[in-house]
PDB file of C-alpha atoms in Angstrom:
ATOM      1  CA  MET A 214      36.884 -18.961  22.946  1.00  0.00           C
ATOM      2  CA  MET A 215      35.657 -18.120  19.447  1.00  0.00           C
ATOM      3  CA  LYS A 216      37.941 -15.835  17.584  1.00  0.00           C
ATOM      4  CA  HIS A 217      36.281 -12.540  16.410  1.00  0.00           C
ATOM      5  CA  LYS A 218      36.287 -11.902  12.656  1.00  0.00           C
ATOM      6  CA  THR A 219      38.650  -9.116  11.554  1.00  0.00           C
ATOM      7  CA  TYR A 220      36.647  -6.051  10.500  1.00  0.00           C
ATOM      8  CA  VAL A 221      38.090  -4.926   7.105  1.00  0.00           C
ATOM      9  CA  VAL A 222      37.833  -1.244   6.024  1.00  0.00           C
ATOM     10  CA  GLY A 223      38.739   0.004   2.541  1.00  0.00           C
ATOM     11  CA  LEU A 224      39.776   3.528   1.702  1.00  0.00           C
ATOM     12  CA  THR A 225      40.192   4.877  -1.888  1.00  0.00           C
ATOM     13  CA  GLY A 226      39.962   8.303  -3.559  1.00  0.00           C
ATOM     14  CA  ALA A 227      41.908  10.340  -6.148  1.00  0.00           C
ATOM     15  CA  SER A 228      45.647  10.715  -5.935  1.00  0.00           C
ATOM     16  CA  GLY A 229      46.096  13.789  -3.678  1.00  0.00           C
ATOM     17  CA  ALA A 230      42.711  13.254  -1.954  1.00  0.00           C
ATOM     18  CA  GLY A 231      44.554  13.044   1.450  1.00  0.00           C
ATOM     19  CA  LYS A 232      44.338   9.354   2.073  1.00  0.00           C
ATOM     20  CA  THR A 233      47.696   9.166   3.802  1.00  0.00           C
ATOM     21  CA  THR A 234      46.894  12.003   6.245  1.00  0.00           C
ATOM     22  CA  PHE A 235      43.395  10.544   6.870  1.00  0.00           C
ATOM     23  CA  ILE A 236      44.742   7.019   7.771  1.00  0.00           C
ATOM     24  CA  ASN A 237      47.551   8.361   9.812  1.00  0.00           C
ATOM     25  CA  GLN A 238      44.947  10.253  12.057  1.00  0.00           C
ATOM     26  CA  ILE A 239      42.933   7.097  12.302  1.00  0.00           C
ATOM     27  CA  LYS A 240      46.008   5.098  13.344  1.00  0.00           C
ATOM     28  CA  ALA A 241      46.862   7.708  15.987  1.00  0.00           C
ATOM     29  CA  THR A 242      43.496   7.202  17.593  1.00  0.00           C
ATOM     30  CA  PHE A 243      44.000   3.527  18.154  1.00  0.00           C
ATOM     31  CA  GLY A 244      46.686   1.285  19.731  1.00  0.00           C
ATOM     32  CA  GLU A 245      48.976  -0.787  17.534  1.00  0.00           C
ATOM     33  CA  SER A 246      47.275  -3.999  18.590  1.00  0.00           C
ATOM     34  CA  ASP A 247      43.817  -2.593  17.466  1.00  0.00           C
ATOM     35  CA  ILE A 248      44.412  -1.650  13.878  1.00  0.00           C
ATOM     36  CA  CYS A 249      46.661  -2.785  11.047  1.00  0.00           C
ATOM     37  CA  LEU A 250      47.134  -0.706   7.881  1.00  0.00           C
ATOM     38  CA  ILE A 251      48.209  -2.269   4.665  1.00  0.00           C
ATOM     39  CA  SER A 252      48.712  -0.057   1.534  1.00  0.00           C
ATOM     40  CA  GLN A 253      48.528  -0.725  -2.123  1.00  0.00           C
ATOM     41  CA  ASP A 254      51.599   1.393  -2.551  1.00  0.00           C
ATOM     42  CA  ASN A 255      53.973  -1.409  -1.466  1.00  0.00           C
ATOM     43  CA  TYR A 256      52.636  -3.717  -4.212  1.00  0.00           C
ATOM     44  CA  TYR A 257      53.758  -1.852  -7.239  1.00  0.00           C
ATOM     45  CA  LYS A 258      55.569  -4.106  -9.805  1.00  0.00           C
ATOM     46  CA  PRO A 259      59.225  -3.151 -10.654  1.00  0.00           C
ATOM     47  CA  ARG A 260      59.814  -0.215 -12.972  1.00  0.00           C
ATOM     48  CA  GLU A 261      60.962  -2.532 -15.753  1.00  0.00           C
ATOM     49  CA  LEU A 262      57.609  -4.317 -15.749  1.00  0.00           C
ATOM     50  CA  GLN A 263      55.448  -1.157 -15.944  1.00  0.00           C
ATOM     51  CA  GLU A 264      53.560  -0.326 -19.149  1.00  0.00           C
ATOM     52  CA  LYS A 265      54.767   2.681 -21.096  1.00  0.00           C
ATOM     53  CA  ASP A 266      52.706   5.339 -22.867  1.00  0.00           C
ATOM     54  CA  ASP A 267      53.236   6.525 -26.434  1.00  0.00           C
ATOM     55  CA  GLN A 268      56.037   8.859 -25.282  1.00  0.00           C
ATOM     56  CA  GLY A 269      57.909   6.052 -23.603  1.00  0.00           C
ATOM     57  CA  VAL A 270      57.023   7.106 -20.041  1.00  0.00           C
ATOM     58  CA  GLU A 271      56.226   4.447 -17.530  1.00  0.00           C
ATOM     59  CA  ASN A 272      52.577   4.569 -16.334  1.00  0.00           C
ATOM     60  CA  PHE A 273      52.330   3.710 -12.663  1.00  0.00           C
ATOM     61  CA  ASP A 274      48.539   4.777 -12.705  1.00  0.00           C
ATOM     62  CA  LEU A 275      47.065   1.570 -14.212  1.00  0.00           C
ATOM     63  CA  PRO A 276      45.680  -1.359 -12.345  1.00  0.00           C
ATOM     64  CA  SER A 277      48.270  -3.520 -14.149  1.00  0.00           C
ATOM     65  CA  SER A 278      50.996  -1.562 -12.304  1.00  0.00           C
ATOM     66  CA  ILE A 279      49.964  -3.339  -9.114  1.00  0.00           C
ATOM     67  CA  ASN A 280      50.524  -6.958  -8.136  1.00  0.00           C
ATOM     68  CA  GLY A 281      46.883  -7.487  -7.195  1.00  0.00           C
ATOM     69  CA  GLU A 282      47.156 -11.159  -6.579  1.00  0.00           C
ATOM     70  CA  GLU A 283      49.998 -10.750  -4.046  1.00  0.00           C
ATOM     71  CA  PHE A 284      48.155  -7.843  -2.364  1.00  0.00           C
ATOM     72  CA  ALA A 285      44.983  -9.939  -2.013  1.00  0.00           C
ATOM     73  CA  ASN A 286      46.918 -12.922  -0.689  1.00  0.00           C
ATOM     74  CA  ASP A 287      48.559 -10.851   1.972  1.00  0.00           C
ATOM     75  CA  ILE A 288      45.304  -9.336   3.021  1.00  0.00           C
ATOM     76  CA  GLN A 289      43.791 -12.826   3.449  1.00  0.00           C
ATOM     77  CA  LYS A 290      46.834 -13.870   5.461  1.00  0.00           C
ATOM     78  CA  LEU A 291      46.208 -10.959   7.844  1.00  0.00           C
ATOM     79  CA  ILE A 292      42.518 -11.863   8.113  1.00  0.00           C
ATOM     80  CA  ASN A 293      43.633 -15.413   8.907  1.00  0.00           C
ATOM     81  CA  GLY A 294      45.812 -14.179  11.778  1.00  0.00           C
ATOM     82  CA  GLN A 295      49.211 -14.390  10.068  1.00  0.00           C
ATOM     83  CA  THR A 296      52.025 -11.849  10.440  1.00  0.00           C
ATOM     84  CA  LEU A 297      53.852 -10.964   7.298  1.00  0.00           C
ATOM     85  CA  GLN A 298      56.850  -8.894   6.109  1.00  0.00           C
ATOM     86  CA  ARG A 299      57.330  -6.916   2.806  1.00  0.00           C
ATOM     87  CA  GLU A 300      59.956  -4.530   1.515  1.00  0.00           C
ATOM     88  CA  GLU A 301      58.785  -0.870   1.315  1.00  0.00           C
ATOM     89  CA  TYR A 302      58.270   0.491  -2.179  1.00  0.00           C
ATOM     90  CA  THR A 303      60.104   3.864  -2.426  1.00  0.00           C
ATOM     91  CA  PHE A 304      58.691   4.999  -5.785  1.00  0.00           C
ATOM     92  CA  ASN A 305      62.244   4.638  -7.381  1.00  0.00           C
ATOM     93  CA  ASN A 306      63.460   7.496  -5.160  1.00  0.00           C
ATOM     94  CA  GLU A 307      67.283   6.896  -5.003  1.00  0.00           C
ATOM     95  CA  LEU A 308      67.496   9.075  -1.969  1.00  0.00           C
ATOM     96  CA  VAL A 309      65.524   6.659   0.133  1.00  0.00           C
ATOM     97  CA  THR A 310      66.558   3.234   1.398  1.00  0.00           C
ATOM     98  CA  PRO A 311      63.604   0.838   1.543  1.00  0.00           C
ATOM     99  CA  LYS A 312      62.629  -0.643   4.961  1.00  0.00           C
ATOM    100  CA  ILE A 313      61.382  -4.076   5.695  1.00  0.00           C
ATOM    101  CA  LEU A 314      57.819  -3.538   6.960  1.00  0.00           C
ATOM    102  CA  THR A 315      56.068  -5.879   9.310  1.00  0.00           C
ATOM    103  CA  PHE A 316      52.202  -6.304   9.350  1.00  0.00           C
ATOM    104  CA  SER A 317      50.597  -7.901  12.259  1.00  0.00           C
ATOM    105  CA  PRO A 318      46.924  -9.094  12.445  1.00  0.00           C
ATOM    106  CA  ALA A 319      44.523  -6.837  14.417  1.00  0.00           C
ATOM    107  CA  PRO A 320      40.718  -6.629  15.077  1.00  0.00           C
ATOM    108  CA  ILE A 321      40.534  -3.817  12.450  1.00  0.00           C
ATOM    109  CA  LEU A 322      42.334  -4.139   9.017  1.00  0.00           C
ATOM    110  CA  LEU A 323      42.584  -0.874   7.082  1.00  0.00           C
ATOM    111  CA  ILE A 324      43.318  -1.288   3.305  1.00  0.00           C
ATOM    112  CA  GLU A 325      44.361   1.788   1.399  1.00  0.00           C
ATOM    113  CA  GLY A 326      44.926   2.346  -2.312  1.00  0.00           C
ATOM    114  CA  ILE A 327      43.514   3.748  -5.520  1.00  0.00           C
ATOM    115  CA  PHE A 328      42.688   0.377  -7.063  1.00  0.00           C
ATOM    116  CA  ILE A 329      41.473  -1.585  -4.078  1.00  0.00           C
ATOM    117  CA  TYR A 330      37.876  -1.684  -5.371  1.00  0.00           C
ATOM    118  CA  HIS A 331      38.962  -2.567  -8.968  1.00  0.00           C
ATOM    119  CA  PHE A 332      40.355  -5.960  -7.889  1.00  0.00           C
ATOM    120  CA  PRO A 333      37.361  -8.295  -7.260  1.00  0.00           C
ATOM    121  CA  GLU A 334      39.494 -10.626  -5.020  1.00  0.00           C
ATOM    122  CA  ILE A 335      40.199  -7.590  -2.654  1.00  0.00           C
ATOM    123  CA  MET A 336      36.767  -6.015  -3.003  1.00  0.00           C
ATOM    124  CA  ARG A 337      34.992  -9.110  -1.624  1.00  0.00           C
ATOM    125  CA  LEU A 338      37.090  -8.977   1.592  1.00  0.00           C
ATOM    126  CA  ILE A 339      36.067  -5.476   2.553  1.00  0.00           C
ATOM    127  CA  ASP A 340      33.339  -4.923   4.997  1.00  0.00           C
ATOM    128  CA  LEU A 341      33.171  -1.082   4.866  1.00  0.00           C
ATOM    129  CA  LYS A 342      33.974   0.812   1.709  1.00  0.00           C
ATOM    130  CA  LEU A 343      35.129   4.447   2.130  1.00  0.00           C
ATOM    131  CA  PHE A 344      35.713   6.972  -0.629  1.00  0.00           C
ATOM    132  CA  LEU A 345      37.672  10.212   0.146  1.00  0.00           C
ATOM    133  CA  ASP A 346      36.306  12.954  -2.193  1.00  0.00           C
ATOM    134  CA  VAL A 347      38.180  16.084  -3.297  1.00  0.00           C
ATOM    135  CA  LYS A 348      38.123  18.664  -6.088  1.00  0.00           C
ATOM    136  CA  GLU A 349      40.587  18.141  -9.025  1.00  0.00           C
ATOM    137  CA  THR A 350      42.380  21.463  -8.370  1.00  0.00           C
ATOM    138  CA  VAL A 351      42.950  20.521  -4.668  1.00  0.00           C
ATOM    139  CA  ALA A 352      44.167  17.013  -5.631  1.00  0.00           C
ATOM    140  CA  LEU A 353      46.579  18.387  -8.108  1.00  0.00           C
ATOM    141  CA  SER A 354      48.108  20.911  -5.712  1.00  0.00           C
ATOM    142  CA  ARG A 355      48.617  18.156  -3.020  1.00  0.00           C
ATOM    143  CA  ARG A 356      50.153  15.756  -5.606  1.00  0.00           C
ATOM    144  CA  ILE A 357      52.653  18.354  -6.752  1.00  0.00           C
ATOM    145  CA  ARG A 358      53.810  19.020  -3.162  1.00  0.00           C
ATOM    146  CA  ARG A 359      53.953  15.282  -2.333  1.00  0.00           C
ATOM    147  CA  ASP A 360      55.790  14.181  -5.426  1.00  0.00           C
ATOM    148  CA  GLN A 361      58.348  16.891  -5.339  1.00  0.00           C
ATOM    149  CA  ILE A 362      59.159  16.586  -1.570  1.00  0.00           C
ATOM    150  CA  GLU A 363      58.633  12.955  -0.793  1.00  0.00           C
ATOM    151  CA  ARG A 364      59.359  11.242  -4.133  1.00  0.00           C
ATOM    152  CA  ASN A 365      62.005  13.612  -5.627  1.00  0.00           C
ATOM    153  CA  TYR A 366      60.041  14.009  -8.924  1.00  0.00           C
ATOM    154  CA  PRO A 367      60.728  17.181 -11.090  1.00  0.00           C
ATOM    155  CA  LEU A 368      57.703  19.490 -11.556  1.00  0.00           C
ATOM    156  CA  GLU A 369      57.537  18.927 -15.312  1.00  0.00           C
ATOM    157  CA  ASP A 370      57.345  15.144 -14.712  1.00  0.00           C
ATOM    158  CA  VAL A 371      54.558  15.541 -12.052  1.00  0.00           C
ATOM    159  CA  LEU A 372      52.398  17.699 -14.418  1.00  0.00           C
ATOM    160  CA  TYR A 373      52.878  15.398 -17.341  1.00  0.00           C
ATOM    161  CA  ARG A 374      51.937  12.297 -15.328  1.00  0.00           C
ATOM    162  CA  TYR A 375      48.887  14.101 -13.809  1.00  0.00           C
ATOM    163  CA  GLU A 376      47.490  15.097 -17.230  1.00  0.00           C
ATOM    164  CA  HIS A 377      48.260  11.893 -19.105  1.00  0.00           C
ATOM    165  CA  HIS A 378      48.146   9.160 -16.446  1.00  0.00           C
ATOM    166  CA  VAL A 379      46.581  10.313 -13.230  1.00  0.00           C
ATOM    167  CA  LEU A 380      43.530  12.117 -14.400  1.00  0.00           C
ATOM    168  CA  PRO A 381      42.503   9.517 -17.068  1.00  0.00           C
ATOM    169  CA  THR A 382      42.878   6.709 -14.538  1.00  0.00           C
ATOM    170  CA  TYR A 383      40.738   8.534 -11.918  1.00  0.00           C
ATOM    171  CA  GLU A 384      37.927   8.979 -14.418  1.00  0.00           C
ATOM    172  CA  LYS A 385      38.063   5.401 -15.624  1.00  0.00           C
ATOM    173  CA  TYR A 386      39.079   3.257 -12.666  1.00  0.00           C
ATOM    174  CA  ILE A 387      38.441   5.170  -9.442  1.00  0.00           C
ATOM    175  CA  GLN A 388      35.592   7.650  -9.714  1.00  0.00           C
ATOM    176  CA  PRO A 389      33.063   4.927 -10.776  1.00  0.00           C
ATOM    177  CA  TYR A 390      33.396   3.443  -7.395  1.00  0.00           C
ATOM    178  CA  ARG A 391      32.369   6.519  -5.643  1.00  0.00           C
ATOM    179  CA  SER A 392      28.663   5.605  -6.020  1.00  0.00           C
ATOM    180  CA  LYS A 393      29.420   2.037  -4.645  1.00  0.00           C
ATOM    181  CA  ALA A 394      31.113   3.268  -1.460  1.00  0.00           C
ATOM    182  CA  ASP A 395      29.274   2.939   1.851  1.00  0.00           C
ATOM    183  CA  VAL A 396      30.615   6.307   2.991  1.00  0.00           C
ATOM    184  CA  VAL A 397      31.833   9.236   0.996  1.00  0.00           C
ATOM    185  CA  ILE A 398      34.026  11.759   3.040  1.00  0.00           C
ATOM    186  CA  ASN A 399      34.606  15.207   1.656  1.00  0.00           C
ATOM    187  CA  ASN A 400      38.170  16.586   1.998  1.00  0.00           C
ATOM    188  CA  ASN A 401      38.255  19.771   0.017  1.00  0.00           C
ATOM    189  CA  ILE A 402      38.992  21.752   3.237  1.00  0.00           C
ATOM    190  CA  ASN A 403      39.249  19.107   5.961  1.00  0.00           C
ATOM    191  CA  PHE A 404      37.825  15.690   6.783  1.00  0.00           C
ATOM    192  CA  ASP A 405      37.265  16.222  10.621  1.00  0.00           C
ATOM    193  CA  ILE A 406      33.561  15.379  10.633  1.00  0.00           C
ATOM    194  CA  GLY A 407      33.938  12.233   8.681  1.00  0.00           C
ATOM    195  CA  LEU A 408      37.037  11.237  10.638  1.00  0.00           C
ATOM    196  CA  ASN A 409      35.330  11.619  13.981  1.00  0.00           C
ATOM    197  CA  MET A 410      32.253   9.608  12.937  1.00  0.00           C
ATOM    198  CA  LEU A 411      34.426   6.813  11.500  1.00  0.00           C
ATOM    199  CA  THR A 412      36.622   6.712  14.531  1.00  0.00           C
ATOM    200  CA  GLU A 413      33.645   6.287  16.893  1.00  0.00           C
ATOM    201  CA  PHE A 414      32.089   3.700  14.675  1.00  0.00           C
ATOM    202  CA  LEU A 415      35.417   1.593  14.568  1.00  0.00           C
ATOM    203  CA  LYS A 416      35.761   1.808  18.317  1.00  0.00           C
ATOM    204  CA  SER A 417      32.444  -0.013  18.547  1.00  0.00           C
ATOM    205  CA  LYS A 418      34.055  -2.854  16.571  1.00  0.00           C
ATOM    206  CA  LEU A 419      36.768  -3.537  19.153  1.00  0.00           C
TER     207      LEU A 419
END
């Protein structure tokens, strides 16, 4: 029997656009054997290898902060039907013990991250390109809540990084791909319509 090709979906958008919530709701609609999620977040280089700005603060919001080659290689392995494991990246939060994550091949592969369209070796593997759109003020509010609660970052640090790292990166490396996406989903209030349409479309790929 001929093996069906893995259908690869990419999801990007600003930091705070709601990507994690969106993909969690997609995953909840499908069985574990139907969809596999792999996130750019687990491919950050170690803190000591991160570039620093002129104030000596590590900038995790640059394409160079990600090991794009490893990320692309692992995506290709999943497409080829291989199972892989990787240690969870905990954003240097000393309160969290990293887990060993297992990724199993599935008919639908969902790739998530702010730089997934920036790396040509990843971009070429994606069949459907999604862009989650949100206003800057909404994104900032969500980022503050996430970084304080989930990543144990102080508010002053969150605001500094947003102004000097996050926003310039969005304008240079993320926003330009909005016009190249196959589907743009608005999430200023909620993404229910876009989510429902995408879910029905992905069901047709199973």
